[in-house]
PDB file of C-alpha atoms in Angstrom:
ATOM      1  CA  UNK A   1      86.442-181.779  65.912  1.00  0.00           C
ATOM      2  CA  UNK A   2      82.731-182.734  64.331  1.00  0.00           C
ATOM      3  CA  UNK A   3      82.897-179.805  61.941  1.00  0.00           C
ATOM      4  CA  UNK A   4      85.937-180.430  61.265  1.00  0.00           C
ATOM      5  CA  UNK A   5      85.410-184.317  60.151  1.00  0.00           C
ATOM      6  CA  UNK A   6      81.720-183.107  58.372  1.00  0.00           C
ATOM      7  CA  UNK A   7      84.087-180.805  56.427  1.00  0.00           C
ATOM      8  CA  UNK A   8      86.220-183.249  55.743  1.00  0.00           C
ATOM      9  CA  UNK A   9      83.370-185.518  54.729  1.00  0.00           C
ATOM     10  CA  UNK A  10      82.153-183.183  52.426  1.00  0.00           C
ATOM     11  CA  UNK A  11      85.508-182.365  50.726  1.00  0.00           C
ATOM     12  CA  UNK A  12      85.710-186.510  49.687  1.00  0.00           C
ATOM     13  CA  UNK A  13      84.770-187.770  46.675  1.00  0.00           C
ATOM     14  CA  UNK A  14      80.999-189.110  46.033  1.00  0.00           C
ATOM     15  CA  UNK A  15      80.610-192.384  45.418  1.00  0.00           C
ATOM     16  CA  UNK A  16      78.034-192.911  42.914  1.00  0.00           C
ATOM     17  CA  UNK A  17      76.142-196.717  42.513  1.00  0.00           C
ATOM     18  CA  UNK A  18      79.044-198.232  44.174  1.00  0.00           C
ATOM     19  CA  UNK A  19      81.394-196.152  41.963  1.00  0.00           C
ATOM     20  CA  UNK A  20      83.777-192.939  42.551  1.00  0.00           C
ATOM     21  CA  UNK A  21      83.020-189.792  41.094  1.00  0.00           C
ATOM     22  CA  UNK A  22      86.485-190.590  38.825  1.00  0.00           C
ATOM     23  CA  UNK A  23      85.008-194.141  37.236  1.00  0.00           C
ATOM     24  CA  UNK A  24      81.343-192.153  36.795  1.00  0.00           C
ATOM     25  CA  UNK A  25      82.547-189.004  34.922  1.00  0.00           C
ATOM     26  CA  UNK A  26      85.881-190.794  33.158  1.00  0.00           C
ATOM     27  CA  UNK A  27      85.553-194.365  33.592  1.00  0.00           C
ATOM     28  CA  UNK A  28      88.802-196.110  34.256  1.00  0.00           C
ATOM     29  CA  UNK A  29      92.716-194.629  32.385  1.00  0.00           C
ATOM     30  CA  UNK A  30      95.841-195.402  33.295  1.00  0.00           C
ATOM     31  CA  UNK A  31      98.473-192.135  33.225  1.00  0.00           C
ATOM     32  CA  UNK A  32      99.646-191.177  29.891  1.00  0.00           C
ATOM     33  CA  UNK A  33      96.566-192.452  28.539  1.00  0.00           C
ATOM     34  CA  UNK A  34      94.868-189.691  25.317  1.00  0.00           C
ATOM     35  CA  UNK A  35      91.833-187.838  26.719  1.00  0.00           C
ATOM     36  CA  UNK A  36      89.610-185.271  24.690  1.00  0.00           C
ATOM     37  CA  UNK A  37      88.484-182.139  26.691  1.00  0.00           C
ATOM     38  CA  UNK A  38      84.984-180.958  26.251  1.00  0.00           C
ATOM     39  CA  UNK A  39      82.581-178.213  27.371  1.00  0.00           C
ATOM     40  CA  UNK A  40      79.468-179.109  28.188  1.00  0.00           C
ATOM     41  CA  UNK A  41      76.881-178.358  26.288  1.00  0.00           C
ATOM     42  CA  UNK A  42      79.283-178.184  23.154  1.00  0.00           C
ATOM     43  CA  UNK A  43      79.039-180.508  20.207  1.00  0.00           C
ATOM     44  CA  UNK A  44      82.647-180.361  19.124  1.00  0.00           C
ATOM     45  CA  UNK A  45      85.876-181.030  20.989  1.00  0.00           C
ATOM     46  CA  UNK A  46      87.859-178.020  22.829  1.00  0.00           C
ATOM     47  CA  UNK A  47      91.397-179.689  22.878  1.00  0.00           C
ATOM     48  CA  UNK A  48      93.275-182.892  23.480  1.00  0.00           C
ATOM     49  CA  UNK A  49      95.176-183.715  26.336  1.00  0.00           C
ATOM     50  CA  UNK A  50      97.426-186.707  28.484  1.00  0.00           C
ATOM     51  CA  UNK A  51      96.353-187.987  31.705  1.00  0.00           C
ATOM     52  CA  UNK A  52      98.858-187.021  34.196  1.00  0.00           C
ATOM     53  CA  UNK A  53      97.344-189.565  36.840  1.00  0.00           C
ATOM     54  CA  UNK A  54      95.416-192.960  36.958  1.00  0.00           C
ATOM     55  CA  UNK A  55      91.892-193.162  37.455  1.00  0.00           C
ATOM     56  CA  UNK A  56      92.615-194.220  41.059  1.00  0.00           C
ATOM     57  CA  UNK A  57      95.613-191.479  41.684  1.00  0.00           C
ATOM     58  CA  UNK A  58      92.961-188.826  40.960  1.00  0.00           C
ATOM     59  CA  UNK A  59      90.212-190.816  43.125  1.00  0.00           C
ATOM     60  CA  UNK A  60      92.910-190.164  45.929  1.00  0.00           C
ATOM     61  CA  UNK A  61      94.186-186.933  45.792  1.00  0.00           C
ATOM     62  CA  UNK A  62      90.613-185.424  45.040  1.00  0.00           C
ATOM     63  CA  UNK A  63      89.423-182.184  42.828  1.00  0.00           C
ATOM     64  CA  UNK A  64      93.077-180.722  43.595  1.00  0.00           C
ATOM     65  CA  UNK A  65      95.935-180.108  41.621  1.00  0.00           C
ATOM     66  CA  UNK A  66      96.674-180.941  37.941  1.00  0.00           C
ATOM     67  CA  UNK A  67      95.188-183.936  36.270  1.00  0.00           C
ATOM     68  CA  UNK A  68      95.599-183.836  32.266  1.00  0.00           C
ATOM     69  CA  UNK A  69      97.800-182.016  30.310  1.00  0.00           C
ATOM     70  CA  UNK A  70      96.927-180.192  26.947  1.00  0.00           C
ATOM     71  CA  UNK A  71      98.494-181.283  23.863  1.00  0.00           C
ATOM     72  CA  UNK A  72      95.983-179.509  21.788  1.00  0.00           C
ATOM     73  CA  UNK A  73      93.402-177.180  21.645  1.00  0.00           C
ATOM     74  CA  UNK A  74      91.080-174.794  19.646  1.00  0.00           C
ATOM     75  CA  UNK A  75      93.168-171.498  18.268  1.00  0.00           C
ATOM     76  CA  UNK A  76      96.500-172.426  18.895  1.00  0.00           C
ATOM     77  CA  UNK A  77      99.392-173.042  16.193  1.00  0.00           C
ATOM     78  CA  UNK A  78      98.354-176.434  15.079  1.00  0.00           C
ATOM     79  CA  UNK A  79      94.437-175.468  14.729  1.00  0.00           C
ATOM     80  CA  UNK A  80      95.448-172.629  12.558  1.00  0.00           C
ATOM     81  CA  UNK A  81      97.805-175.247   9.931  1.00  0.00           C
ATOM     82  CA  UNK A  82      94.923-177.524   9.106  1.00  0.00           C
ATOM     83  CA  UNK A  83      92.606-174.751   8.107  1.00  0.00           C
ATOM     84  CA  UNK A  84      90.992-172.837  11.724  1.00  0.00           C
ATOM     85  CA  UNK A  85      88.018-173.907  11.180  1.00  0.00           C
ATOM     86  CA  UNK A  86      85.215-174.247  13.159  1.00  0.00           C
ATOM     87  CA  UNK A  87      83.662-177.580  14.257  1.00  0.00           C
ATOM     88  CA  UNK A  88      80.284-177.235  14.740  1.00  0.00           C
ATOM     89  CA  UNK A  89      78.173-180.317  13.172  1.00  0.00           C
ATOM     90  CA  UNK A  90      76.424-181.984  15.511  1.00  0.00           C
ATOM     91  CA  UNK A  91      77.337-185.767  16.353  1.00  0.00           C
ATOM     92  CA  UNK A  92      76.086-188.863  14.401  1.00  0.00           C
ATOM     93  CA  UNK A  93      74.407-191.243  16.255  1.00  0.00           C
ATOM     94  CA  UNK A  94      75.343-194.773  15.216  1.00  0.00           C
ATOM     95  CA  UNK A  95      71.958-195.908  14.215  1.00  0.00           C
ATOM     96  CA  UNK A  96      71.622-192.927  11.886  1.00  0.00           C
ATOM     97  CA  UNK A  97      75.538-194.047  10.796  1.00  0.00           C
ATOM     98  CA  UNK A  98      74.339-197.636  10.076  1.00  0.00           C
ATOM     99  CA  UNK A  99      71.569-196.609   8.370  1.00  0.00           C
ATOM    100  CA  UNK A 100      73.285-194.628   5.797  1.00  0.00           C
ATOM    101  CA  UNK A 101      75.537-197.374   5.284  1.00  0.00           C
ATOM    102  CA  UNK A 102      73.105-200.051   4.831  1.00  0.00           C
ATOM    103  CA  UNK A 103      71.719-197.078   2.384  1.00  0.00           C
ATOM    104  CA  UNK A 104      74.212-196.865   0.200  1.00  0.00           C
ATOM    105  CA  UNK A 105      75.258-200.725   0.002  1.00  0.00           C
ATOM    106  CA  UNK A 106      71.110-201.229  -1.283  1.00  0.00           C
ATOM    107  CA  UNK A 107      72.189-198.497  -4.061  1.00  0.00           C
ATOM    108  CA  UNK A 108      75.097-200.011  -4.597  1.00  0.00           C
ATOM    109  CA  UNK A 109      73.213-203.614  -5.057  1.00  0.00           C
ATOM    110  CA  UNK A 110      70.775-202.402  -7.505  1.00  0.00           C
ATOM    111  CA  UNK A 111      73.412-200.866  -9.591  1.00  0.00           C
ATOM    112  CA  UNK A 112      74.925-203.476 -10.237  1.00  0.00           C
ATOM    113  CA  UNK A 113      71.999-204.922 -10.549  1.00  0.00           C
ATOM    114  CA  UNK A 114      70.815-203.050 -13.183  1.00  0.00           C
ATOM    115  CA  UNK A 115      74.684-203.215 -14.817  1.00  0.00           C
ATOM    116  CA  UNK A 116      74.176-206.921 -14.978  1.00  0.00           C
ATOM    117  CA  UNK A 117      70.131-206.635 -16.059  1.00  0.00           C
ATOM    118  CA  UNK A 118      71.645-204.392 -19.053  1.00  0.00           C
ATOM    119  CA  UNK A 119      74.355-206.321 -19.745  1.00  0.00           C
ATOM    120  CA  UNK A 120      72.438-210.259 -20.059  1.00  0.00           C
ATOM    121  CA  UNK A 121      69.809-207.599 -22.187  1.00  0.00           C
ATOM    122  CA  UNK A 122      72.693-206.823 -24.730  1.00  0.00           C
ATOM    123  CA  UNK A 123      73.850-210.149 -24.756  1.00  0.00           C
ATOM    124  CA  UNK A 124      70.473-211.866 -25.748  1.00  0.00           C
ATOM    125  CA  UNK A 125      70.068-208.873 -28.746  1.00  0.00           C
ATOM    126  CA  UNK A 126      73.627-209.879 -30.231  1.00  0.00           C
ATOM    127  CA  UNK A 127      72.456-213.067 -30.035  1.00  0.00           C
ATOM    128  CA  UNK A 128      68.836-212.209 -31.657  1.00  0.00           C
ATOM    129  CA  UNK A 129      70.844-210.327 -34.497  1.00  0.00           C
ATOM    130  CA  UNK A 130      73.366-213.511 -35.371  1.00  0.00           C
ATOM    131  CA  UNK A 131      70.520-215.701 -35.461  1.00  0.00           C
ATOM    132  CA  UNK A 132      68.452-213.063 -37.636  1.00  0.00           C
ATOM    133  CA  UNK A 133      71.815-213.255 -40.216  1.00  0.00           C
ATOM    134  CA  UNK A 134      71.993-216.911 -40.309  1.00  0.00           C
ATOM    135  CA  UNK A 135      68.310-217.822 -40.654  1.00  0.00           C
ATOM    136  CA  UNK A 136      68.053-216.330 -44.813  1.00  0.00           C
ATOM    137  CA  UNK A 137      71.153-218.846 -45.456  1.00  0.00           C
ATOM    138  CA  UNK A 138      69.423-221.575 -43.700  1.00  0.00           C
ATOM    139  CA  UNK A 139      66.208-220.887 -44.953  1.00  0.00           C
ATOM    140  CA  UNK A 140      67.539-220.806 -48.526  1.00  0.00           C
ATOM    141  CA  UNK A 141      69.565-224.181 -47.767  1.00  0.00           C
ATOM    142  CA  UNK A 142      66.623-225.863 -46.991  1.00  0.00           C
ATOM    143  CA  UNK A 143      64.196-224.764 -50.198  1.00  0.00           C
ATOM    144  CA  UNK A 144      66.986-226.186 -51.913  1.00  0.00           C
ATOM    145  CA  UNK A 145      66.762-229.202 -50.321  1.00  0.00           C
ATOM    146  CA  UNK A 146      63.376-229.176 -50.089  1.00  0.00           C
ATOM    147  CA  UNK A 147      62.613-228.600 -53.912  1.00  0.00           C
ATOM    148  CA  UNK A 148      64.994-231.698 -54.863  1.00  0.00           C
ATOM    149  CA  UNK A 149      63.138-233.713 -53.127  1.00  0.00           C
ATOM    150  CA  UNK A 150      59.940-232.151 -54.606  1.00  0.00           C
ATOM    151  CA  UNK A 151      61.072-232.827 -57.922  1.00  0.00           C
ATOM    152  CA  UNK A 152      61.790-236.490 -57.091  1.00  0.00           C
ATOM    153  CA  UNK A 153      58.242-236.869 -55.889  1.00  0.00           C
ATOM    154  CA  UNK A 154      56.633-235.933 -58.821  1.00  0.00           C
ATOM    155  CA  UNK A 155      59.277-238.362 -61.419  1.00  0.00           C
ATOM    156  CA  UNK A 156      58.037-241.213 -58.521  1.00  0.00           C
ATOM    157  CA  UNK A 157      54.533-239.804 -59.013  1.00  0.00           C
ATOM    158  CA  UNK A 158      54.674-239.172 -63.445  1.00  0.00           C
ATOM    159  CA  UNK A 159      56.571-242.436 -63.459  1.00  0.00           C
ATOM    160  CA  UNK A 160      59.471-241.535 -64.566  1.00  0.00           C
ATOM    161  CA  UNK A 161      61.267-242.413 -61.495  1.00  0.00           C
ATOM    162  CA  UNK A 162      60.911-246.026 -61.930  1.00  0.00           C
ATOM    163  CA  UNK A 163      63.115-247.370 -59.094  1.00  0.00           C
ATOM    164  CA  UNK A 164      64.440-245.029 -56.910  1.00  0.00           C
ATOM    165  CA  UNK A 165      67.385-245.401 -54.913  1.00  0.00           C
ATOM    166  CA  UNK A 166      67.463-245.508 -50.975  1.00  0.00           C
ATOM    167  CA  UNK A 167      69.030-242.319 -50.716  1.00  0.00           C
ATOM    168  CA  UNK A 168      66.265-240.734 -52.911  1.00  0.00           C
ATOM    169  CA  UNK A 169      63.279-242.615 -51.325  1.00  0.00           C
ATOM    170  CA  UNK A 170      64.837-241.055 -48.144  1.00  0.00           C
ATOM    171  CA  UNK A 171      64.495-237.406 -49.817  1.00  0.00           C
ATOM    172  CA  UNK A 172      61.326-237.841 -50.780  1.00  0.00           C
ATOM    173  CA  UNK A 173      59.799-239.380 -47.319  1.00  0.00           C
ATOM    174  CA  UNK A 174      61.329-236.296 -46.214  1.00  0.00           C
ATOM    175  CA  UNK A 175      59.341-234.208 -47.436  1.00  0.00           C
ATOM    176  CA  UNK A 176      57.153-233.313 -44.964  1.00  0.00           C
ATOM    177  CA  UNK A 177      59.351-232.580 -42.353  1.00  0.00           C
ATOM    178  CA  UNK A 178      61.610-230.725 -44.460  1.00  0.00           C
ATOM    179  CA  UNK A 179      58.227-228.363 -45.644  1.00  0.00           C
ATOM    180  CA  UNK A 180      57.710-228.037 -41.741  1.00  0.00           C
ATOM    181  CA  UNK A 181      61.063-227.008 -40.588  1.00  0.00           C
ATOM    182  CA  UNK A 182      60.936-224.321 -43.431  1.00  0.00           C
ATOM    183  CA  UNK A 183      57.584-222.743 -41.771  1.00  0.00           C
ATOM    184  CA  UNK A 184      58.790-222.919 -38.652  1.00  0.00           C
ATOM    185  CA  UNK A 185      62.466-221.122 -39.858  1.00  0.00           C
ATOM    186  CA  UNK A 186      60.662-218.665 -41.750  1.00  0.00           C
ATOM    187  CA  UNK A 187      58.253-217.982 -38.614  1.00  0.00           C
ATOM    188  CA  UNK A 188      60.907-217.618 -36.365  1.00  0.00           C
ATOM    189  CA  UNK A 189      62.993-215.263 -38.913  1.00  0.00           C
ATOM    190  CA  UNK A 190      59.738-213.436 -38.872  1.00  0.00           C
ATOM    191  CA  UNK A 191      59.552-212.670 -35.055  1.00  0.00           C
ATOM    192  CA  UNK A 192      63.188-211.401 -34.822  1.00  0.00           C
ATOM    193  CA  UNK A 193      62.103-209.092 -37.802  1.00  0.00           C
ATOM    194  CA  UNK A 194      59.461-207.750 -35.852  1.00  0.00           C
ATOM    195  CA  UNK A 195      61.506-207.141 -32.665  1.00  0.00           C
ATOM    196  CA  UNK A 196      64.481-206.023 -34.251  1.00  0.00           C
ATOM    197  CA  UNK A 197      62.234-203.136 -35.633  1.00  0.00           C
ATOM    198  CA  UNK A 198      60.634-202.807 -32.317  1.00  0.00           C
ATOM    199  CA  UNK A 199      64.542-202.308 -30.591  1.00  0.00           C
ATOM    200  CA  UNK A 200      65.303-200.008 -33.065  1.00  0.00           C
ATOM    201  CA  UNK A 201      61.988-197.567 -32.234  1.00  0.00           C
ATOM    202  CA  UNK A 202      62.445-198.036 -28.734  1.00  0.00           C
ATOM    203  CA  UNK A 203      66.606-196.607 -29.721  1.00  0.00           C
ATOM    204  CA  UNK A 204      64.973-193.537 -31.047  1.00  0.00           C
ATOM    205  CA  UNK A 205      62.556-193.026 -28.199  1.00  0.00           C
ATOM    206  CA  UNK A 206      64.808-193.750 -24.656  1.00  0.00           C
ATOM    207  CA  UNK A 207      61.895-193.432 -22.494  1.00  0.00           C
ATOM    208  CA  UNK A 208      59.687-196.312 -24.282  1.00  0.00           C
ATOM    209  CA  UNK A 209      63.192-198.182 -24.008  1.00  0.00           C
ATOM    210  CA  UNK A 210      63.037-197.982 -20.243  1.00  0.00           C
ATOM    211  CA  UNK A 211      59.459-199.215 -19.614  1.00  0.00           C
ATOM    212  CA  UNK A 212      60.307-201.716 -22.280  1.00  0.00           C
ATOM    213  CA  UNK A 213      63.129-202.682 -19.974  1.00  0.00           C
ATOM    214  CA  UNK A 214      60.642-202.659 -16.937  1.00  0.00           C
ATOM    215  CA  UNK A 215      58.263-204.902 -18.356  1.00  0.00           C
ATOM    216  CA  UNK A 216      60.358-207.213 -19.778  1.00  0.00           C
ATOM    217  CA  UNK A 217      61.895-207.551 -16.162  1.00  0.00           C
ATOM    218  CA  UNK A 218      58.413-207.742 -14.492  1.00  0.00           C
ATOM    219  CA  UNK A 219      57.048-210.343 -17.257  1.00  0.00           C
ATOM    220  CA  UNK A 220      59.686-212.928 -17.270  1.00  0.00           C
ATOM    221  CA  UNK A 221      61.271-211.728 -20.416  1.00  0.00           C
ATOM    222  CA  UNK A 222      64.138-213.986 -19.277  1.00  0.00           C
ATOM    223  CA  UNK A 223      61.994-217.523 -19.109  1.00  0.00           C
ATOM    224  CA  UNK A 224      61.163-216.604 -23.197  1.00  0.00           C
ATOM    225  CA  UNK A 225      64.484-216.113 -24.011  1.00  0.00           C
ATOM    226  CA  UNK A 226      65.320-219.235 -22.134  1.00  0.00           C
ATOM    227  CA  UNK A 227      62.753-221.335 -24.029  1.00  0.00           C
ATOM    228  CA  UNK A 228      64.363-219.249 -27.462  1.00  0.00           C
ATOM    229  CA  UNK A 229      67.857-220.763 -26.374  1.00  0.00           C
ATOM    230  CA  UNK A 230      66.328-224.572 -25.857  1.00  0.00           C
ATOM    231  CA  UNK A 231      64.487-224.453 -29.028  1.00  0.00           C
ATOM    232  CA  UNK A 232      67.596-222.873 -30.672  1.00  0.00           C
ATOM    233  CA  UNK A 233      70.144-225.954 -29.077  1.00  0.00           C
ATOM    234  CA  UNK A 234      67.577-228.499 -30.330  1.00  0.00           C
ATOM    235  CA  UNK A 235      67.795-226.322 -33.875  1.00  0.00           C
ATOM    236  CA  UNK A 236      71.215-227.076 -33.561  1.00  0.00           C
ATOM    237  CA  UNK A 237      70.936-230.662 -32.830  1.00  0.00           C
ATOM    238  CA  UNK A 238      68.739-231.010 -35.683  1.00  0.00           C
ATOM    239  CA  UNK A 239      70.813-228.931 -38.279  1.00  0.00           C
ATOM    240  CA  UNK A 240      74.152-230.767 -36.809  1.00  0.00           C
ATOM    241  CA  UNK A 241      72.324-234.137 -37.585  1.00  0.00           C
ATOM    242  CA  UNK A 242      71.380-233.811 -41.542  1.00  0.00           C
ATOM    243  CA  UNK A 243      74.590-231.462 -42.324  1.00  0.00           C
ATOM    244  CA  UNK A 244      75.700-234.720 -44.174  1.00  0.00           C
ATOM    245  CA  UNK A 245      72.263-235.148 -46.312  1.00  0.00           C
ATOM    246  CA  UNK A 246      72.604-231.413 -47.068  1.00  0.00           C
ATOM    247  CA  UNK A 247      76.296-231.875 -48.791  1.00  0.00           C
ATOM    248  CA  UNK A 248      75.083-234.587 -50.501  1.00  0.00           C
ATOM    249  CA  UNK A 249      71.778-233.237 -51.812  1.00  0.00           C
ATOM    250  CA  UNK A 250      73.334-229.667 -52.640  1.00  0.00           C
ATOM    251  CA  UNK A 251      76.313-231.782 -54.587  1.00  0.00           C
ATOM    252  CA  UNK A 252      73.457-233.078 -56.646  1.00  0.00           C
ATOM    253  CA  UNK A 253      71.766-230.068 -57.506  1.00  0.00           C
ATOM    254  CA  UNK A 254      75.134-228.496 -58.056  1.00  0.00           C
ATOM    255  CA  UNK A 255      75.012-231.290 -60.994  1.00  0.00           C
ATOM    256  CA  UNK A 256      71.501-230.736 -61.486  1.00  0.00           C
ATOM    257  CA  UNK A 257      72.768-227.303 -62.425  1.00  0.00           C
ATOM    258  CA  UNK A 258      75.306-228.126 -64.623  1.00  0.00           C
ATOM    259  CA  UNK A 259      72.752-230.396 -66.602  1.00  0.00           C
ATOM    260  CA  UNK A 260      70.294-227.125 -67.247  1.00  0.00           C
ATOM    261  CA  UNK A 261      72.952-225.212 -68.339  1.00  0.00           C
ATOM    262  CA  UNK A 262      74.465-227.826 -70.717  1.00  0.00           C
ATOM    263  CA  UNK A 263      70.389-228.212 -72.106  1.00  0.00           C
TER     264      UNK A 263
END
């Protein structure tokens, strides 16, 4: 009777930190539930199978009788459709998993990145070359205005000009803002010059155009083209608020004109 009960013993189920063998190797299923079959020691599933029992059903009856059954496996019809071949990559861990992932979003970030970089880089040229076609008309707008009022300086000066309308004692007091807003058109028109024909080497040479690129990115290229937009709007402001004067004034050297070519 004692060897009989030690065998019996024996034959029972381990129980494991307060757990059955079952919950330790399988954890807890319910019958029916999908279970992949593995060898030990292999890094690839051998076949797929349905539990036939519960967790506790197999805790019960023991290592005996039939517990899964196979659905699936390694050689048979349905392995040899999708291709027979063998799986042998080893597992991903899912910190190496996240890692790539968070890998590829970074790339992902500087792409675009670098799309947008090259993008607000095109934008600011187009809007270099528009200014660089409008600054000649400008320029030539204001020597216009600019030598009227010159010439009705030196009447008021020879005498000639005896009494001089408001308007044209406006022109003339003008003068010296009118001379500065020419230097400071024809420096600016200068600058663009000098970049445009610095864009265009750096076209002919790609790798200069990349460092070019870098440093413009790594010396705030975007704060000067910032201040060239301010000074630009207040340009603006200023061109917006004498567009009046100019009609008037080039009306009168339009008649001006006239007069030489009648003389």
């Amino acid at each position: 009777t004692t060897t009989a009960a030690a065998a019996a013993a024996a034959s029972k189920p381990k129980v494991a930190l307060g757990r059955s063998w079952v919950e330790v190797n399988f954890g807890r299923f319910q019958r029916g539930d999908l279970v992949v079959v593995q060898e030990q020691g292999d890094v690839a599933p051998l076949a797929l199978a349905r539990w036939l029992v519960s967790f506790d059903e197999l805790e019960r009856q023991g290592r005996r009788g039939r517990a899964v059954e196979l659905l699936h496996m390694r050689g048979d019809a349905l392995w040899m459709l999708g291709g027979n071949q063998q799986v042998c990559a080893p597992t991903v861990s899912v910190e190496s998993a996240l890692a790539e992932h968070a890998a590829r979003l970074t790339a992902q970030q500087r792409e675009q990145q670098a799309a947008q970089q090259a993008a607000q880089r095109e934008q600011r040229r187009r809007q270099r070359q528009e200014r660089r076609g409008e600054l000649p008309k400008l320029i030539k707008r204001r020597h216009k205005v600019l030598r009227q009022a010159c010439d009705l300086q030196a009447e008021q000066a020879a005498g000639t000009l005896a009494s001089p309308t408001p308007d044209q004692l406006d022109k003339i007091q003008r003068v010296p803002a009118l001379q500065a807003e020419v230097a400071e058109l024809e420096q600016e028109l200068a600058a663009l010059e000098l970049r445009g024909d610095a864009e265009s080497a750096d076209e002919a040479d790609p790798k200069h155009t990349e460092e070019a690129d870098d440093g413009d990115n790594n010396d705030g290229d975007d704060d000067g083209d910032g201040d060239e937009k301010e000074k630009g709007k207040a340009r603006t402001g200023r061109e917006e608020e004498k567009h009046g004067k100019e009609k008037e004034e080039e009306e009168g050297e339009d008649l001006g004109d006239q007069e030489e070519k009648e003389e």
